Coordinates of C-alpha atoms in Angstrom, one line a residue:
X108 CA 37.9 25.0 -12.4
X109 CA 39.6 28.3 -12.8
X110 CA 42.7 26.6 -14.1
X111 CA 40.5 24.8 -16.7
X112 CA 38.6 27.9 -17.9
X113 CA 41.0 28.8 -20.7
X114 CA 40.5 25.2 -22.1
X115 CA 36.8 25.7 -21.9
X116 CA 37.1 28.9 -23.9
X117 CA 39.4 27.3 -26.5
X118 CA 36.9 24.5 -26.9
X119 CA 34.1 27.0 -27.6
X120 CA 36.2 28.7 -30.2
X121 CA 37.1 25.4 -31.8
X122 CA 33.4 24.4 -32.0
X123 CA 32.6 27.8 -33.4
X124 CA 34.4 27.0 -36.6
X125 CA 31.4 24.9 -37.6
X126 CA 28.8 26.8 -35.6
X127 CA 29.6 30.5 -35.0
X128 CA 26.9 30.7 -32.2
X129 CA 29.5 29.1 -29.9
X130 CA 31.6 32.3 -29.8
X131 CA 28.6 34.5 -29.2
X132 CA 27.2 35.6 -25.8
X133 CA 30.4 34.7 -24.0
X134 CA 29.5 37.0 -21.1
X135 CA 26.7 34.7 -20.1
X136 CA 29.2 31.9 -19.5
X137 CA 30.6 34.0 -16.7
X138 CA 27.4 35.1 -15.1
X139 CA 26.9 38.4 -16.9
X140 CA 23.6 39.0 -18.7
X141 CA 20.3 40.8 -18.8
X142 CA 18.2 38.2 -16.9
X143 CA 17.1 39.6 -13.6
X144 CA 14.5 39.0 -10.9
X145 CA 13.2 36.2 -8.6
X146 CA 12.4 33.0 -10.5
X147 CA 12.1 29.3 -10.6
X148 CA 15.2 28.1 -12.4
X149 CA 15.4 25.0 -14.6
X150 CA 18.6 23.8 -16.2
X151 CA 18.6 21.6 -19.3
X152 CA 22.0 21.0 -21.0
X153 CA 21.0 20.8 -24.7
X154 CA 18.3 19.9 -27.2
X155 CA 17.4 16.4 -25.8
X156 CA 17.1 17.6 -22.2
X157 CA 15.1 20.7 -23.2
X158 CA 12.6 18.7 -25.2
X159 CA 12.4 16.2 -22.3
X160 CA 11.7 19.0 -19.9
X161 CA 8.9 20.4 -22.0
X162 CA 6.0 18.8 -20.0
X163 CA 7.6 20.0 -16.8
X164 CA 8.0 23.5 -18.1
X165 CA 4.4 23.7 -19.2
X166 CA 3.2 22.5 -15.8
X167 CA 5.5 25.0 -14.0
X168 CA 4.1 27.9 -16.1
X169 CA 0.6 26.7 -15.4
X170 CA 0.9 26.1 -11.6
X171 CA 3.3 28.9 -10.7
X172 CA 2.1 31.8 -12.9
X173 CA 3.3 34.3 -10.3
X174 CA 6.9 33.3 -10.8
X175 CA 9.2 34.0 -13.7
X176 CA 10.7 30.8 -15.2
X177 CA 14.3 30.8 -16.2
X178 CA 15.6 28.0 -18.4
X179 CA 19.3 27.7 -18.9
X180 CA 21.2 25.6 -21.4
X181 CA 24.9 25.1 -22.3
X182 CA 24.7 24.8 -26.1
X183 CA 23.5 27.1 -28.9
X184 CA 21.2 24.4 -30.2
X185 CA 19.7 24.0 -26.7
X186 CA 19.2 27.8 -26.6
X187 CA 17.5 27.7 -30.0
X188 CA 15.2 24.9 -28.7
X189 CA 14.2 26.9 -25.6
X190 CA 13.2 29.9 -27.8
X191 CA 11.4 27.7 -30.3
X192 CA 9.4 25.8 -27.7
X193 CA 8.6 28.5 -25.2
X194 CA 9.2 31.8 -26.9
X195 CA 8.8 34.8 -24.5
X196 CA 7.0 32.7 -21.9
X197 CA 10.3 31.9 -20.2
X198 CA 13.6 33.8 -19.7
X199 CA 16.8 32.2 -21.0
X200 CA 20.5 32.5 -20.7
X201 CA 23.5 30.1 -20.8
X202 CA 24.5 28.3 -17.6
X203 CA 27.7 29.9 -16.3
X204 CA 30.9 27.9 -16.0
X205 CA 31.1 26.2 -12.6
X206 CA 33.1 29.0 -11.1
X207 CA 32.2 30.5 -7.7
X208 CA 32.3 34.2 -8.8
X209 CA 30.3 33.5 -12.1
X210 CA 27.6 31.6 -10.2
X211 CA 27.4 34.2 -7.5
X212 CA 27.0 36.9 -10.1
X213 CA 24.0 35.1 -11.7
X214 CA 22.5 34.1 -8.4
X215 CA 22.6 37.8 -7.2
X216 CA 20.6 38.7 -10.4
X217 CA 18.0 35.9 -10.5
X218 CA 17.5 34.9 -6.8
X219 CA 15.9 31.6 -7.6
X220 CA 13.2 30.1 -5.3
X221 CA 14.1 26.6 -6.6
X222 CA 16.6 25.1 -9.0
X223 CA 15.6 22.1 -11.1
X224 CA 18.4 20.3 -12.8
X225 CA 17.4 17.9 -15.6
X226 CA 19.0 14.4 -15.6
X227 CA 22.6 14.0 -14.5
X228 CA 24.4 17.3 -14.2
X229 CA 26.6 17.3 -11.1
X230 CA 28.3 20.6 -10.7
X231 CA 30.1 21.0 -7.3
X232 CA 30.3 24.8 -7.1
X233 CA 26.7 25.3 -8.4
X234 CA 25.3 22.9 -5.9
X235 CA 27.4 24.4 -3.0
X236 CA 26.3 28.0 -4.0
X237 CA 22.7 27.0 -3.8
X238 CA 23.1 25.3 -0.4
X239 CA 24.9 28.3 1.0
X240 CA 21.9 30.5 -0.1
X241 CA 19.3 28.0 1.1
X242 CA 18.0 27.5 -2.5
X243 CA 16.2 24.1 -2.7
X244 CA 17.7 21.9 -5.5
X245 CA 15.8 19.2 -7.3
X246 CA 17.7 16.7 -9.6
X247 CA 14.8 15.8 -11.9
X248 CA 14.5 12.8 -14.2
X249 CA 17.8 11.7 -12.7
X250 CA 19.7 8.9 -14.4
X251 CA 23.0 7.2 -13.5
X252 CA 24.1 4.3 -15.4
X253 CA 26.6 1.7 -14.1
X254 CA 29.2 3.1 -16.4
X255 CA 28.7 6.7 -15.2
X256 CA 28.6 5.6 -11.6
X257 CA 32.0 3.9 -12.0
X258 CA 33.4 7.1 -13.5
X259 CA 32.0 9.3 -10.6
X260 CA 33.4 6.7 -8.1
X261 CA 36.9 7.8 -9.0
X262 CA 36.1 11.2 -7.3
X263 CA 33.7 9.7 -4.7
X264 CA 34.5 12.2 -1.9
X265 CA 33.7 15.2 -4.2
X266 CA 30.6 13.6 -5.5
X267 CA 29.4 12.7 -2.0
X268 CA 29.9 16.3 -0.9
X269 CA 28.1 17.6 -4.0
X270 CA 25.1 15.3 -3.6
X271 CA 24.8 16.3 0.1
X272 CA 23.8 19.8 -1.2
X273 CA 20.8 18.3 -3.2
X274 CA 17.4 18.6 -1.6
X275 CA 15.8 15.8 -3.6
X276 CA 16.8 13.3 -6.3
X277 CA 13.8 12.3 -8.5
X278 CA 15.3 9.2 -10.1
X279 CA 14.0 7.6 -13.3
X280 CA 14.1 4.0 -11.9
X281 CA 15.1 1.8 -9.0
X282 CA 18.5 1.1 -10.5
X283 CA 19.3 4.8 -10.9
X284 CA 18.2 5.4 -7.3
X285 CA 20.5 2.7 -6.1
X286 CA 23.4 4.1 -8.0
X287 CA 22.9 7.5 -6.5
X288 CA 22.8 6.0 -3.0
X289 CA 26.0 4.0 -3.7
X290 CA 27.7 7.3 -4.5
X291 CA 26.7 8.7 -1.2
X292 CA 23.1 10.1 -1.5
X293 CA 21.0 9.3 1.6
X294 CA 17.9 7.1 1.1
X295 CA 15.6 9.9 2.3
X296 CA 17.0 12.2 -0.5
X297 CA 15.9 9.9 -3.3
X298 CA 12.5 9.2 -4.7
X299 CA 11.7 7.1 -7.8
X300 CA 9.4 9.0 -10.2
X301 CA 9.9 7.4 -13.5
X302 CA 11.0 8.9 -16.8
X303 CA 9.4 12.3 -17.7
X304 CA 10.1 11.6 -21.4
X305 CA 7.0 9.3 -21.4
X306 CA 4.8 12.2 -20.4
X307 CA 5.4 14.1 -23.6
X308 CA 2.2 14.6 -25.7
X309 CA 2.0 14.8 -29.5
X310 CA 1.2 18.5 -30.3
X311 CA -2.2 19.1 -31.8
X312 CA -2.3 19.1 -35.6
X313 CA 1.1 17.4 -36.0
X314 CA -0.2 14.1 -37.3
X315 CA -2.4 15.9 -39.8
X316 CA 0.5 18.0 -41.0
X317 CA 2.5 14.9 -41.5
X318 CA -0.2 13.5 -43.7
X319 CA -0.2 16.7 -45.8
X320 CA 3.6 16.4 -46.3
X321 CA 3.1 12.8 -47.5
X322 CA 0.6 14.0 -50.1
X323 CA 3.4 16.1 -51.6
X324 CA 5.6 13.1 -51.9
X325 CA 3.0 10.7 -53.0
X326 CA 0.6 9.3 -50.3
X327 CA 1.2 5.7 -51.1
X328 CA 5.1 5.9 -50.9
X329 CA 6.7 4.1 -48.0
X330 CA 8.9 6.5 -45.9
X331 CA 11.9 5.7 -43.7
X332 CA 13.3 8.3 -41.3
X333 CA 16.9 8.0 -40.2
X334 CA 16.9 10.3 -37.1
X335 CA 19.9 11.9 -35.3
X336 CA 22.6 10.3 -37.4
X337 CA 26.3 10.6 -36.5
X338 CA 29.5 10.4 -38.5
X339 CA 30.0 6.9 -39.6
X340 CA 26.3 6.1 -39.9
X341 CA 25.3 8.2 -42.9
X342 CA 27.1 6.0 -45.5
X343 CA 25.7 2.9 -43.9
X344 CA 22.2 4.3 -44.1
X345 CA 22.6 5.2 -47.8
X346 CA 23.9 1.8 -48.7
X347 CA 21.0 0.0 -46.9
X348 CA 18.6 2.5 -48.6
X349 CA 20.0 1.6 -52.0
X350 CA 19.4 -2.1 -51.3
X351 CA 15.9 -1.4 -50.0
X352 CA 15.1 0.6 -53.2
X353 CA 15.8 -2.5 -55.2
X354 CA 12.7 -4.2 -53.6
X355 CA 10.8 -0.9 -53.0
X356 CA 11.6 1.5 -55.8
X357 CA 9.3 4.2 -54.4
X358 CA 10.9 4.2 -50.9
X359 CA 11.7 7.7 -49.6
X360 CA 14.5 8.3 -47.1
X361 CA 14.4 11.2 -44.7
X362 CA 18.0 11.7 -43.4
X363 CA 18.2 13.9 -40.3
X364 CA 21.8 14.6 -39.0
X365 CA 22.0 15.1 -35.2
X366 CA 24.1 18.3 -35.4
X367 CA 23.7 21.4 -37.6
X368 CA 27.4 21.6 -38.4
X369 CA 27.0 18.3 -40.2
X370 CA 24.2 19.4 -42.5
X371 CA 26.4 20.3 -45.5
X372 CA 28.5 17.2 -45.3
X373 CA 25.5 14.9 -45.1
X374 CA 23.8 16.8 -48.0
X375 CA 26.9 16.2 -50.1
X376 CA 26.9 12.5 -49.3
X377 CA 23.2 12.2 -50.3
X378 CA 23.8 14.1 -53.6
X379 CA 26.8 11.8 -54.3
X380 CA 24.5 8.7 -53.9
X381 CA 23.2 9.4 -57.4
X382 CA 19.6 9.5 -56.2
X383 CA 17.5 12.7 -56.4
X384 CA 17.9 14.5 -53.0
X385 CA 16.4 17.7 -51.7
X386 CA 17.5 19.8 -48.7
X387 CA 14.6 20.9 -46.5
X388 CA 16.4 24.3 -45.9
X389 CA 16.4 25.0 -49.7
X390 CA 12.6 25.5 -49.6
X391 CA 12.2 23.4 -52.8
X392 CA 9.0 21.5 -53.3
X393 CA 9.1 17.8 -52.6
X394 CA 7.9 15.6 -55.4
X395 CA 7.2 12.0 -56.2
X396 CA 10.7 11.9 -57.9
X397 CA 12.5 12.9 -54.7
X398 CA 14.3 9.9 -53.2
X399 CA 16.1 11.5 -50.3
X400 CA 15.1 14.5 -48.1
X401 CA 17.9 15.9 -46.0
X402 CA 16.2 17.2 -42.8
X403 CA 18.6 20.1 -42.3
X404 CA 16.2 22.2 -40.4
X405 CA 15.9 22.7 -36.6
X406 CA 12.8 21.9 -34.7
X407 CA 11.1 19.6 -37.3
X408 CA 12.0 16.2 -36.0
X409 CA 8.5 15.5 -34.8
X410 CA 7.1 16.4 -38.2
X411 CA 9.5 13.9 -39.8
X412 CA 8.2 11.2 -37.4
X413 CA 4.6 12.2 -38.2
X414 CA 5.4 11.7 -41.9
X415 CA 7.2 8.3 -41.7
X416 CA 6.4 4.6 -41.6
X417 CA 9.5 3.3 -39.8
X418 CA 12.3 4.9 -37.8
X419 CA 16.0 4.4 -37.3
X420 CA 17.4 6.1 -34.2
X421 CA 21.1 7.1 -34.7
X422 CA 24.1 7.5 -32.5
X423 CA 23.8 3.7 -32.1
X424 CA 25.7 2.0 -35.0
X425 CA 28.7 3.9 -33.7
X426 CA 29.7 4.0 -30.0
X427 CA 28.0 7.2 -29.1
X428 CA 25.3 5.8 -26.8
X429 CA 22.1 6.2 -28.8
X430 CA 19.3 8.7 -28.7
X431 CA 15.7 8.8 -27.4
X432 CA 13.3 6.5 -29.3
X433 CA 10.2 7.5 -27.4
X434 CA 9.0 10.2 -29.7
X435 CA 9.1 7.7 -32.6
X436 CA 7.3 5.2 -30.4
X437 CA 4.6 7.8 -29.5
X438 CA 3.7 8.1 -33.2
X439 CA 3.4 4.3 -33.4
X440 CA 6.5 3.8 -35.6
X441 CA 8.5 0.5 -35.5
X442 CA 12.0 1.4 -34.2
X443 CA 15.4 0.0 -35.2
X444 CA 18.6 1.1 -33.6
X445 CA 22.2 -0.1 -33.3
X446 CA 23.4 -1.9 -30.2
X447 CA 25.3 1.1 -28.8
X448 CA 22.4 2.5 -26.8
X449 CA 23.9 2.7 -23.3
X450 CA 22.7 6.3 -22.8
X451 CA 19.2 4.8 -22.9
X452 CA 19.7 1.5 -21.2
X453 CA 16.5 2.0 -19.2
X454 CA 14.4 2.4 -22.3
X455 CA 15.7 0.2 -25.2
X456 CA 15.7 -3.2 -23.5
X457 CA 12.0 -3.0 -22.2
X458 CA 10.9 -1.4 -25.5
X459 CA 12.5 -4.3 -27.4
X460 CA 11.0 -6.8 -25.0
X461 CA 7.6 -5.2 -25.6
X462 CA 8.0 -5.8 -29.3
X463 CA 8.3 -2.2 -30.4
X464 CA 12.0 -2.0 -31.4
X465 CA 14.9 -4.1 -32.6
X466 CA 18.6 -3.6 -32.0
X467 CA 21.0 -4.5 -34.8
X468 CA 24.8 -5.1 -34.7
X469 CA 25.6 -3.3 -37.9
X470 CA 24.8 -2.8 -41.6
X471 CA 24.2 -6.4 -42.4
X472 CA 21.5 -6.7 -39.8
X473 CA 19.8 -3.3 -40.5
X474 CA 18.3 -4.3 -43.9
X475 CA 16.1 -7.2 -42.8
X476 CA 13.7 -5.6 -40.2
X477 CA 13.2 -2.5 -42.3
X478 CA 12.3 -4.6 -45.4
X479 CA 9.9 -6.7 -43.3
X480 CA 8.1 -3.7 -41.8
X481 CA 7.9 -1.9 -45.1
X482 CA 6.5 -5.0 -47.0
X483 CA 4.4 -6.7 -44.4
X484 CA 1.5 -4.4 -43.2
X485 CA 0.5 -6.8 -40.4
X486 CA 3.9 -7.0 -38.9
X487 CA 4.4 -3.3 -39.3
X488 CA 1.1 -2.6 -37.5
X489 CA 1.8 -5.0 -34.6
X490 CA 5.3 -3.5 -34.0
X491 CA 4.0 0.1 -34.2
X492 CA 1.2 -0.6 -31.8
X493 CA 3.6 -2.4 -29.4
X494 CA 5.9 0.7 -29.4
X495 CA 3.0 3.1 -28.8
X496 CA 1.5 1.0 -26.1
X497 CA 4.9 0.8 -24.3
X498 CA 5.1 4.6 -24.4
X499 CA 1.6 5.1 -23.0
X500 CA 2.0 2.4 -20.3
X501 CA 4.9 4.2 -18.6
X502 CA 3.4 7.7 -18.2
X503 CA 3.0 9.4 -14.8
X504 CA 6.5 10.7 -13.8
X505 CA 5.3 14.3 -14.3
X506 CA 2.8 14.2 -11.5
X507 CA 5.4 12.7 -9.1
X508 CA 7.8 15.5 -10.1
X509 CA 5.3 18.2 -9.5
X510 CA 4.5 16.9 -6.1
X511 CA 8.2 17.2 -5.3
X512 CA 8.3 20.8 -6.7
X513 CA 5.4 21.9 -4.6
X514 CA 7.0 20.4 -1.5
X515 CA 10.3 22.1 -2.1
X516 CA 8.7 25.5 -2.9
X517 CA 7.3 25.5 0.6
X518 CA 10.8 25.2 2.2

């Protein structure tokens, strides 16, 4: 890890060309910082994990008010999300690199009573440092796909030694639990809690705000949100949108790129489409003439869902692995996604089976379900209700996680 550190730094500098925040606060990456004092520590890599952890963070704040809550991330967008969602109610810094001296430096400062790691972040030195200091470690909402398991199996001895330092693995499902055991976790270390992402609740007033936005655009206009798009998807979305406009001239597209460094490029593509487009960040008023809104703002994805009729979830027409469809499902939106959704292999198949989503192989297949949903109110309603019902049926992971937290806090 020490040998690789210069590469980590060069990677940060490379990424900072598009997002200068990557070259800021470098001291935190080595365990230096202003955060001090005993705490409960929760680590969430980036935006998705931080949003998923929101119900857990709220419960921790409510049930352990006597403890400071530290939330760490590894990306600037994750950092921004922590500040936006929780403000001054939590402490925040970047997770240090997995170097013994950097971790020791942070642990001396924060002295955690418990470390909760969201999803699948297996850091050998971090886990060993916690075990050496008798700090309980909970791997929460833990997922491990077949593909990831095969990758970890190449370094099975190191993974086994690392997992031995985990107090409890709260797996999303039975298959995830089995995969962790196949990598060396003991059966008594693993409990199946379900997926905490189902325990997210729509914030009060959000649906009403979405209706207000639609009034600006024209309340009767159909609205399609293309969420978390990646390179290679934007042009496909725009071509399908042009076709849909032939049948539905009033259709409005909300294009939301996944990463801030892509905002400018996507805005240019939308402008070049020849259709009237507006950037959210420009602060301009939307009107009935607007054909495309570029969602180039942070923290408003839920508002876009609240304002839409149907949703495309990106990172899936290209081999990225897809993104979380559950927020769209919670709003009762029919969901369409590409077939590359292996990062959410525990969600998309049952959601599709429930009738709330459709997976398509490419551009040619994307057009038909969108046109059907936007033209046929009955089919649209049935699909949206199925998506929402699926979301509500699978809640309950948070209570299971909190039982584990209380148990570990007594150690």
